[in-house]
Amino acid sequence: MPIFYILSLFLLPFSGLENTSAKTLKPLQVSVPDSLVRHIYLSFDDGPLNGTANCINVCSHEKVAATFFQIAMHQSRSSFGKNLYNQILQNPALFDLSNHSYSHANGKYLPYYHHPDSALADFQKAKKILQPKNNLARLPGNNAWSTKNEFRASGLVKPLVLKLDSVGYNVMGWDLEWHFNKHGKPIQTPEAMASMVDTLLFYNKTKTPKHLVILMHDHMFGDPADSAKLARLIGLLKKNPAYQFNKLTSYPGLK
Ligand SMILES: [Zn+2]
């Protein structure tokens, strides 16, 4: 590969190349110096749900790592949920399964966060059911962080985040969300998402420089046309040889 191309990868947000020669490039197999590697963490919230199977299948087919933050109530209420949960556990090389609470606050976030002891109990109940092999947790409906290196929590959720921290959890937020509309379908195009990834990493706008966490929700990808968009996003990101997909258990600074 010509050296000018290697250099251009890191001098421009990568999507800038999308309109030129990169459009015809296949995923590249080149070794990238460690200092230039950028780590991407795909995370899927709220499963097991309709859509989870497609997330598993797309990531498995693309051989990219992902982290599933699951709601224990969704796992425990049916064999459908348990089967999806087991599919994730069967591929520990690619997938992490982590705690996203038992009830997801039943959608009532203010009373949930105003009662941090019962909210903590909700996470501990989920831990018993999900039996995750890691100590990562993500709050329902709130972007908060608590690791060895990072702490970010609004006044509303801070009491719960401190309690989760005190019993050993790393609370994991995100840098970029693929939003969904009122029908649960992805709003941004895969191209727009890939461009945002490039921009956030290029301008060091992520929580941890060189590391970017993407939040998505399993239910966005139940329709094959939408799971194709997930595959498209992964394909676009794979065009940049500096991008590596990792599970969140390898995020820097975890307790
Ligand atoms: Zn959620």
mmCIF file of C-alpha atoms and ligand atoms in Angstrom:
data_model
loop_
_atom_site.group_PDB
_atom_site.id
_atom_site.type_symbol
_atom_site.label_atom_id
_atom_site.label_comp_id
_atom_site.label_asym_id
_atom_site.label_seq_id
_atom_site.Cartn_x
_atom_site.Cartn_y
_atom_site.Cartn_z
ATOM 1 C CA MET A 1 0.000 0.000 0.000
ATOM 2 C CA PRO A 2 1.466 3.408 -0.911
ATOM 3 C CA ILE A 3 2.696 5.358 2.073
ATOM 4 C CA PHE A 4 0.745 8.451 1.007
ATOM 5 C CA TYR A 5 -2.466 6.453 1.401
ATOM 6 C CA ILE A 6 -1.509 5.283 4.885
ATOM 7 C CA LEU A 7 -0.768 8.855 5.865
ATOM 8 C CA SER A 8 -3.971 10.167 4.389
ATOM 9 C CA LEU A 9 -5.965 7.823 6.601
ATOM 10 C CA PHE A 10 -4.889 9.758 9.617
ATOM 11 C CA LEU A 11 -4.699 13.242 8.187
ATOM 12 C CA LEU A 12 -8.349 13.363 7.234
ATOM 13 C CA PRO A 13 -11.551 12.092 8.770
ATOM 14 C CA PHE A 14 -11.836 8.819 6.888
ATOM 15 C CA SER A 15 -15.272 9.518 5.460
ATOM 16 C CA GLY A 16 -13.645 12.324 3.498
ATOM 17 C CA LEU A 17 -12.163 9.597 1.340
ATOM 18 C CA GLU A 18 -15.484 7.959 0.819
ATOM 19 C CA ASN A 19 -16.270 10.146 -2.189
ATOM 20 C CA THR A 20 -12.985 9.438 -3.878
ATOM 21 C CA SER A 21 -10.788 6.413 -4.277
ATOM 22 C CA ALA A 22 -11.850 4.763 -1.022
ATOM 23 C CA LYS A 23 -15.246 4.049 -2.503
ATOM 24 C CA THR A 24 -13.889 1.131 -4.456
ATOM 25 C CA LEU A 25 -11.509 -0.163 -1.804
ATOM 26 C CA LYS A 26 -12.097 -3.525 -0.212
ATOM 27 C CA PRO A 27 -11.526 -3.914 3.552
ATOM 28 C CA LEU A 28 -7.807 -3.553 4.020
ATOM 29 C CA GLN A 29 -5.489 -6.019 5.670
ATOM 30 C CA VAL A 30 -2.593 -3.812 6.678
ATOM 31 C CA SER A 31 -0.791 -3.644 9.949
ATOM 32 C CA VAL A 32 -1.226 -0.334 11.678
ATOM 33 C CA PRO A 33 1.185 0.972 14.314
ATOM 34 C CA ASP A 34 -0.321 0.786 17.804
ATOM 35 C CA SER A 35 -0.226 4.563 18.131
ATOM 36 C CA LEU A 36 -2.573 4.916 15.165
ATOM 37 C CA VAL A 37 -5.088 2.248 16.176
ATOM 38 C CA ARG A 38 -8.574 3.478 17.070
ATOM 39 C CA HIS A 39 -10.831 1.250 19.162
ATOM 40 C CA ILE A 40 -14.529 0.976 18.405
ATOM 41 C CA TYR A 41 -16.971 -0.607 20.821
ATOM 42 C CA LEU A 42 -20.363 -1.586 19.431
ATOM 43 C CA SER A 43 -22.937 -1.844 22.201
ATOM 44 C CA PHE A 44 -26.534 -3.048 21.941
ATOM 45 C CA ASP A 45 -28.998 -2.214 24.706
ATOM 46 C CA ASP A 46 -32.315 -3.510 26.018
ATOM 47 C CA GLY A 47 -32.313 -7.074 24.690
ATOM 48 C CA PRO A 48 -33.077 -9.817 24.538
ATOM 49 C CA LEU A 49 -35.733 -8.575 22.126
ATOM 50 C CA ASN A 50 -36.893 -8.981 18.584
ATOM 51 C CA GLY A 51 -33.819 -7.722 16.743
ATOM 52 C CA THR A 52 -31.223 -9.289 19.044
ATOM 53 C CA ALA A 53 -30.794 -12.312 16.760
ATOM 54 C CA ASN A 54 -29.988 -10.043 13.821
ATOM 55 C CA CYS A 55 -27.409 -8.128 15.888
ATOM 56 C CA ILE A 56 -25.772 -11.437 16.841
ATOM 57 C CA ASN A 57 -25.862 -12.709 13.264
ATOM 58 C CA VAL A 58 -24.490 -9.541 11.668
ATOM 59 C CA CYS A 59 -21.638 -9.221 14.173
ATOM 60 C CA SER A 60 -20.843 -12.931 13.919
ATOM 61 C CA HIS A 61 -20.813 -12.803 10.118
ATOM 62 C CA GLU A 62 -18.629 -9.686 10.137
ATOM 63 C CA LYS A 63 -16.461 -11.127 12.933
ATOM 64 C CA VAL A 64 -16.662 -7.949 14.970
ATOM 65 C CA ALA A 65 -16.810 -7.747 18.751
ATOM 66 C CA ALA A 66 -19.844 -6.288 20.507
ATOM 67 C CA THR A 67 -21.257 -5.830 23.982
ATOM 68 C CA PHE A 68 -24.885 -6.583 24.827
ATOM 69 C CA PHE A 69 -26.348 -4.710 27.796
ATOM 70 C CA GLN A 70 -29.333 -6.844 28.651
ATOM 71 C CA ILE A 71 -32.454 -6.291 30.697
ATOM 72 C CA ALA A 72 -32.892 -9.265 33.024
ATOM 73 C CA MET A 73 -36.689 -9.026 32.900
ATOM 74 C CA HIS A 74 -36.537 -9.531 29.133
ATOM 75 C CA GLN A 75 -34.222 -12.500 29.582
ATOM 76 C CA SER A 76 -36.265 -14.246 32.257
ATOM 77 C CA ARG A 77 -39.819 -13.818 30.957
ATOM 78 C CA SER A 78 -39.673 -16.286 28.071
ATOM 79 C CA SER A 79 -37.711 -19.057 26.414
ATOM 80 C CA PHE A 80 -37.329 -16.650 23.467
ATOM 81 C CA GLY A 81 -35.323 -14.317 25.704
ATOM 82 C CA LYS A 82 -33.294 -17.113 27.269
ATOM 83 C CA ASN A 83 -32.385 -18.550 23.866
ATOM 84 C CA LEU A 84 -31.030 -15.215 22.647
ATOM 85 C CA TYR A 85 -29.173 -14.731 25.920
ATOM 86 C CA ASN A 86 -27.588 -18.179 25.484
ATOM 87 C CA GLN A 87 -26.573 -17.413 21.905
ATOM 88 C CA ILE A 88 -24.580 -14.418 23.136
ATOM 89 C CA LEU A 89 -22.920 -16.444 25.892
ATOM 90 C CA GLN A 90 -21.949 -19.118 23.384
ATOM 91 C CA ASN A 91 -19.574 -16.727 21.628
ATOM 92 C CA PRO A 92 -17.394 -15.221 24.364
ATOM 93 C CA ALA A 93 -14.578 -14.523 21.901
ATOM 94 C CA LEU A 94 -16.758 -11.911 20.182
ATOM 95 C CA PHE A 95 -19.415 -10.959 22.712
ATOM 96 C CA ASP A 96 -19.693 -9.549 26.201
ATOM 97 C CA LEU A 97 -23.007 -9.705 28.030
ATOM 98 C CA SER A 98 -23.481 -7.037 30.694
ATOM 99 C CA ASN A 99 -25.975 -5.702 33.205
ATOM 100 C CA HIS A 100 -28.590 -3.152 32.102
ATOM 101 C CA SER A 101 -30.784 -3.619 35.228
ATOM 102 C CA TYR A 102 -33.716 -5.913 35.875
ATOM 103 C CA SER A 103 -36.608 -3.559 35.181
ATOM 104 C CA HIS A 104 -35.100 -0.727 33.100
ATOM 105 C CA ALA A 105 -36.911 1.475 35.639
ATOM 106 C CA ASN A 106 -40.146 0.318 33.963
ATOM 107 C CA GLY A 107 -39.655 3.460 31.914
ATOM 108 C CA LYS A 108 -40.155 5.724 34.970
ATOM 109 C CA TYR A 109 -36.717 7.217 35.355
ATOM 110 C CA LEU A 110 -37.293 9.967 37.907
ATOM 111 C CA PRO A 111 -38.656 7.780 40.735
ATOM 112 C CA TYR A 112 -36.080 5.098 39.861
ATOM 113 C CA TYR A 113 -33.128 7.440 40.320
ATOM 114 C CA HIS A 114 -34.698 9.177 43.328
ATOM 115 C CA HIS A 115 -34.549 5.817 45.155
ATOM 116 C CA PRO A 116 -30.942 4.696 44.641
ATOM 117 C CA ASP A 117 -31.113 1.818 47.138
ATOM 118 C CA SER A 118 -33.959 0.138 45.315
ATOM 119 C CA ALA A 119 -32.298 0.939 41.980
ATOM 120 C CA LEU A 120 -29.117 -0.755 43.190
ATOM 121 C CA ALA A 121 -31.211 -3.752 44.281
ATOM 122 C CA ASP A 122 -32.665 -3.793 40.762
ATOM 123 C CA PHE A 123 -29.142 -4.131 39.328
ATOM 124 C CA GLN A 124 -28.235 -6.816 41.845
ATOM 125 C CA LYS A 125 -31.367 -8.752 40.959
ATOM 126 C CA ALA A 126 -30.334 -8.555 37.303
ATOM 127 C CA LYS A 127 -26.842 -9.755 38.210
ATOM 128 C CA LYS A 128 -28.290 -12.906 39.808
ATOM 129 C CA ILE A 129 -30.351 -13.662 36.707
ATOM 130 C CA LEU A 130 -27.902 -12.668 33.959
ATOM 131 C CA GLN A 131 -24.775 -13.892 35.779
ATOM 132 C CA PRO A 132 -22.526 -11.721 33.634
ATOM 133 C CA LYS A 133 -18.841 -12.600 33.593
ATOM 134 C CA ASN A 134 -17.883 -8.942 33.970
ATOM 135 C CA ASN A 135 -18.677 -6.024 36.246
ATOM 136 C CA LEU A 136 -19.939 -3.606 33.603
ATOM 137 C CA ALA A 137 -23.293 -1.892 34.020
ATOM 138 C CA ARG A 138 -25.171 0.668 31.989
ATOM 139 C CA LEU A 139 -27.900 2.867 33.430
ATOM 140 C CA PRO A 140 -31.414 2.802 31.971
ATOM 141 C CA GLY A 141 -31.963 5.884 29.845
ATOM 142 C CA ASN A 142 -28.908 7.775 31.064
ATOM 143 C CA ASN A 143 -25.359 8.315 29.827
ATOM 144 C CA ALA A 144 -23.173 8.026 32.935
ATOM 145 C CA TRP A 145 -19.625 6.829 33.467
ATOM 146 C CA SER A 146 -17.735 5.469 36.445
ATOM 147 C CA THR A 147 -14.409 3.696 35.902
ATOM 148 C CA LYS A 148 -10.978 4.123 37.465
ATOM 149 C CA ASN A 149 -10.273 6.901 34.960
ATOM 150 C CA GLU A 150 -13.633 8.491 34.345
ATOM 151 C CA PHE A 151 -16.515 9.798 36.368
ATOM 152 C CA ARG A 152 -19.502 11.511 34.867
ATOM 153 C CA ALA A 153 -22.958 11.524 36.371
ATOM 154 C CA SER A 154 -25.735 14.073 36.448
ATOM 155 C CA GLY A 155 -27.129 15.073 39.826
ATOM 156 C CA LEU A 156 -30.117 12.814 39.216
ATOM 157 C CA VAL A 157 -28.148 9.595 38.760
ATOM 158 C CA LYS A 158 -25.058 10.337 40.841
ATOM 159 C CA PRO A 159 -26.334 8.629 44.042
ATOM 160 C CA LEU A 160 -26.947 5.388 42.128
ATOM 161 C CA VAL A 161 -23.660 5.605 40.219
ATOM 162 C CA LEU A 162 -21.761 5.991 43.516
ATOM 163 C CA LYS A 163 -23.572 2.991 44.959
ATOM 164 C CA LEU A 164 -22.845 0.891 41.874
ATOM 165 C CA ASP A 165 -19.213 1.988 42.073
ATOM 166 C CA SER A 166 -19.010 1.068 45.773
ATOM 167 C CA VAL A 167 -20.037 -2.515 45.075
ATOM 168 C CA GLY A 168 -17.559 -2.871 42.221
ATOM 169 C CA TYR A 169 -19.370 -1.977 39.023
ATOM 170 C CA ASN A 170 -17.886 -0.008 36.158
ATOM 171 C CA VAL A 171 -20.663 2.181 34.819
ATOM 172 C CA MET A 172 -20.338 2.515 31.050
ATOM 173 C CA GLY A 173 -21.824 5.283 28.961
ATOM 174 C CA TRP A 174 -21.353 6.000 25.261
ATOM 175 C CA ASP A 175 -19.837 8.528 22.853
ATOM 176 C CA LEU A 176 -22.250 8.240 19.950
ATOM 177 C CA GLU A 177 -25.818 6.984 19.689
ATOM 178 C CA TRP A 178 -27.520 5.618 16.615
ATOM 179 C CA HIS A 179 -30.942 7.062 17.357
ATOM 180 C CA PHE A 180 -34.280 5.466 16.496
ATOM 181 C CA ASN A 181 -37.606 6.985 15.480
ATOM 182 C CA LYS A 182 -41.045 6.432 16.990
ATOM 183 C CA HIS A 183 -41.301 3.176 15.040
ATOM 184 C CA GLY A 184 -38.023 1.977 16.563
ATOM 185 C CA LYS A 185 -36.106 2.272 13.285
ATOM 186 C CA PRO A 186 -32.627 3.772 12.810
ATOM 187 C CA ILE A 187 -32.702 7.505 12.079
ATOM 188 C CA GLN A 188 -29.196 8.310 10.807
ATOM 189 C CA THR A 189 -27.907 6.566 7.699
ATOM 190 C CA PRO A 190 -24.952 4.191 8.090
ATOM 191 C CA GLU A 191 -22.903 6.730 6.097
ATOM 192 C CA ALA A 192 -23.787 9.515 8.536
ATOM 193 C CA MET A 193 -22.907 7.289 11.482
ATOM 194 C CA ALA A 194 -19.545 6.308 9.970
ATOM 195 C CA SER A 195 -18.806 9.954 9.294
ATOM 196 C CA MET A 196 -19.564 10.834 12.927
ATOM 197 C CA VAL A 197 -17.240 8.066 14.103
ATOM 198 C CA ASP A 198 -14.463 9.484 11.938
ATOM 199 C CA THR A 199 -15.067 13.027 13.142
ATOM 200 C CA LEU A 200 -15.288 12.237 16.854
ATOM 201 C CA LEU A 201 -12.084 10.212 16.755
ATOM 202 C CA PHE A 202 -10.233 12.654 14.534
ATOM 203 C CA TYR A 203 -11.030 15.615 16.765
ATOM 204 C CA ASN A 204 -10.576 13.678 20.035
ATOM 205 C CA LYS A 205 -14.183 14.223 21.069
ATOM 206 C CA THR A 206 -14.601 10.849 22.758
ATOM 207 C CA LYS A 207 -14.647 10.160 26.502
ATOM 208 C CA THR A 208 -11.277 8.455 26.176
ATOM 209 C CA PRO A 209 -9.101 9.542 23.253
ATOM 210 C CA LYS A 210 -8.757 6.848 20.552
ATOM 211 C CA HIS A 211 -11.680 4.886 22.015
ATOM 212 C CA LEU A 212 -15.256 5.278 20.831
ATOM 213 C CA VAL A 213 -18.379 3.613 22.223
ATOM 214 C CA ILE A 214 -21.457 3.400 19.989
ATOM 215 C CA LEU A 215 -24.877 2.904 21.564
ATOM 216 C CA MET A 216 -27.531 1.098 19.577
ATOM 217 C CA HIS A 217 -30.668 -0.781 20.588
ATOM 218 C CA ASP A 218 -31.394 -4.370 19.582
ATOM 219 C CA HIS A 219 -34.957 -3.567 18.539
ATOM 220 C CA MET A 220 -33.736 -1.202 15.786
ATOM 221 C CA PHE A 221 -32.531 -4.129 13.712
ATOM 222 C CA GLY A 222 -35.469 -6.569 13.756
ATOM 223 C CA ASP A 223 -36.342 -5.752 10.145
ATOM 224 C CA PRO A 224 -33.889 -7.235 7.603
ATOM 225 C CA ALA A 225 -33.680 -3.869 5.819
ATOM 226 C CA ASP A 226 -32.490 -2.335 9.077
ATOM 227 C CA SER A 227 -30.059 -5.107 10.013
ATOM 228 C CA ALA A 228 -28.570 -4.541 6.542
ATOM 229 C CA LYS A 229 -27.874 -0.979 7.683
ATOM 230 C CA LEU A 230 -25.974 -2.325 10.672
ATOM 231 C CA ALA A 231 -23.899 -4.495 8.341
ATOM 232 C CA ARG A 232 -23.351 -1.462 6.100
ATOM 233 C CA LEU A 233 -22.065 0.629 9.018
ATOM 234 C CA ILE A 234 -19.664 -2.117 10.051
ATOM 235 C CA GLY A 235 -18.487 -2.445 6.447
ATOM 236 C CA LEU A 236 -17.830 1.280 6.200
ATOM 237 C CA LEU A 237 -15.858 1.304 9.445
ATOM 238 C CA LYS A 238 -13.853 -1.748 8.400
ATOM 239 C CA LYS A 239 -12.520 0.195 5.424
ATOM 240 C CA ASN A 240 -10.275 2.069 7.817
ATOM 241 C CA PRO A 241 -7.483 -0.316 8.830
ATOM 242 C CA ALA A 242 -6.872 1.760 11.954
ATOM 243 C CA TYR A 243 -10.263 0.808 13.352
ATOM 244 C CA GLN A 244 -10.406 -2.229 15.621
ATOM 245 C CA PHE A 245 -13.608 -3.585 17.112
ATOM 246 C CA ASN A 246 -13.371 -4.514 20.768
ATOM 247 C CA LYS A 247 -15.566 -5.728 23.594
ATOM 248 C CA LEU A 248 -16.120 -3.201 26.349
ATOM 249 C CA THR A 249 -14.316 -5.402 28.855
ATOM 250 C CA SER A 250 -11.113 -4.212 27.157
ATOM 251 C CA TYR A 251 -11.957 -0.505 27.597
ATOM 252 C CA PRO A 252 -9.123 1.362 29.367
ATOM 253 C CA GLY A 253 -9.222 2.069 33.078
ATOM 254 C CA LEU A 254 -11.750 -0.488 34.252
ATOM 255 C CA LYS A 255 -11.808 -1.436 37.898
HETATM 256 ZN ZN ZN B 1 -31.816 0.855 27.864
#
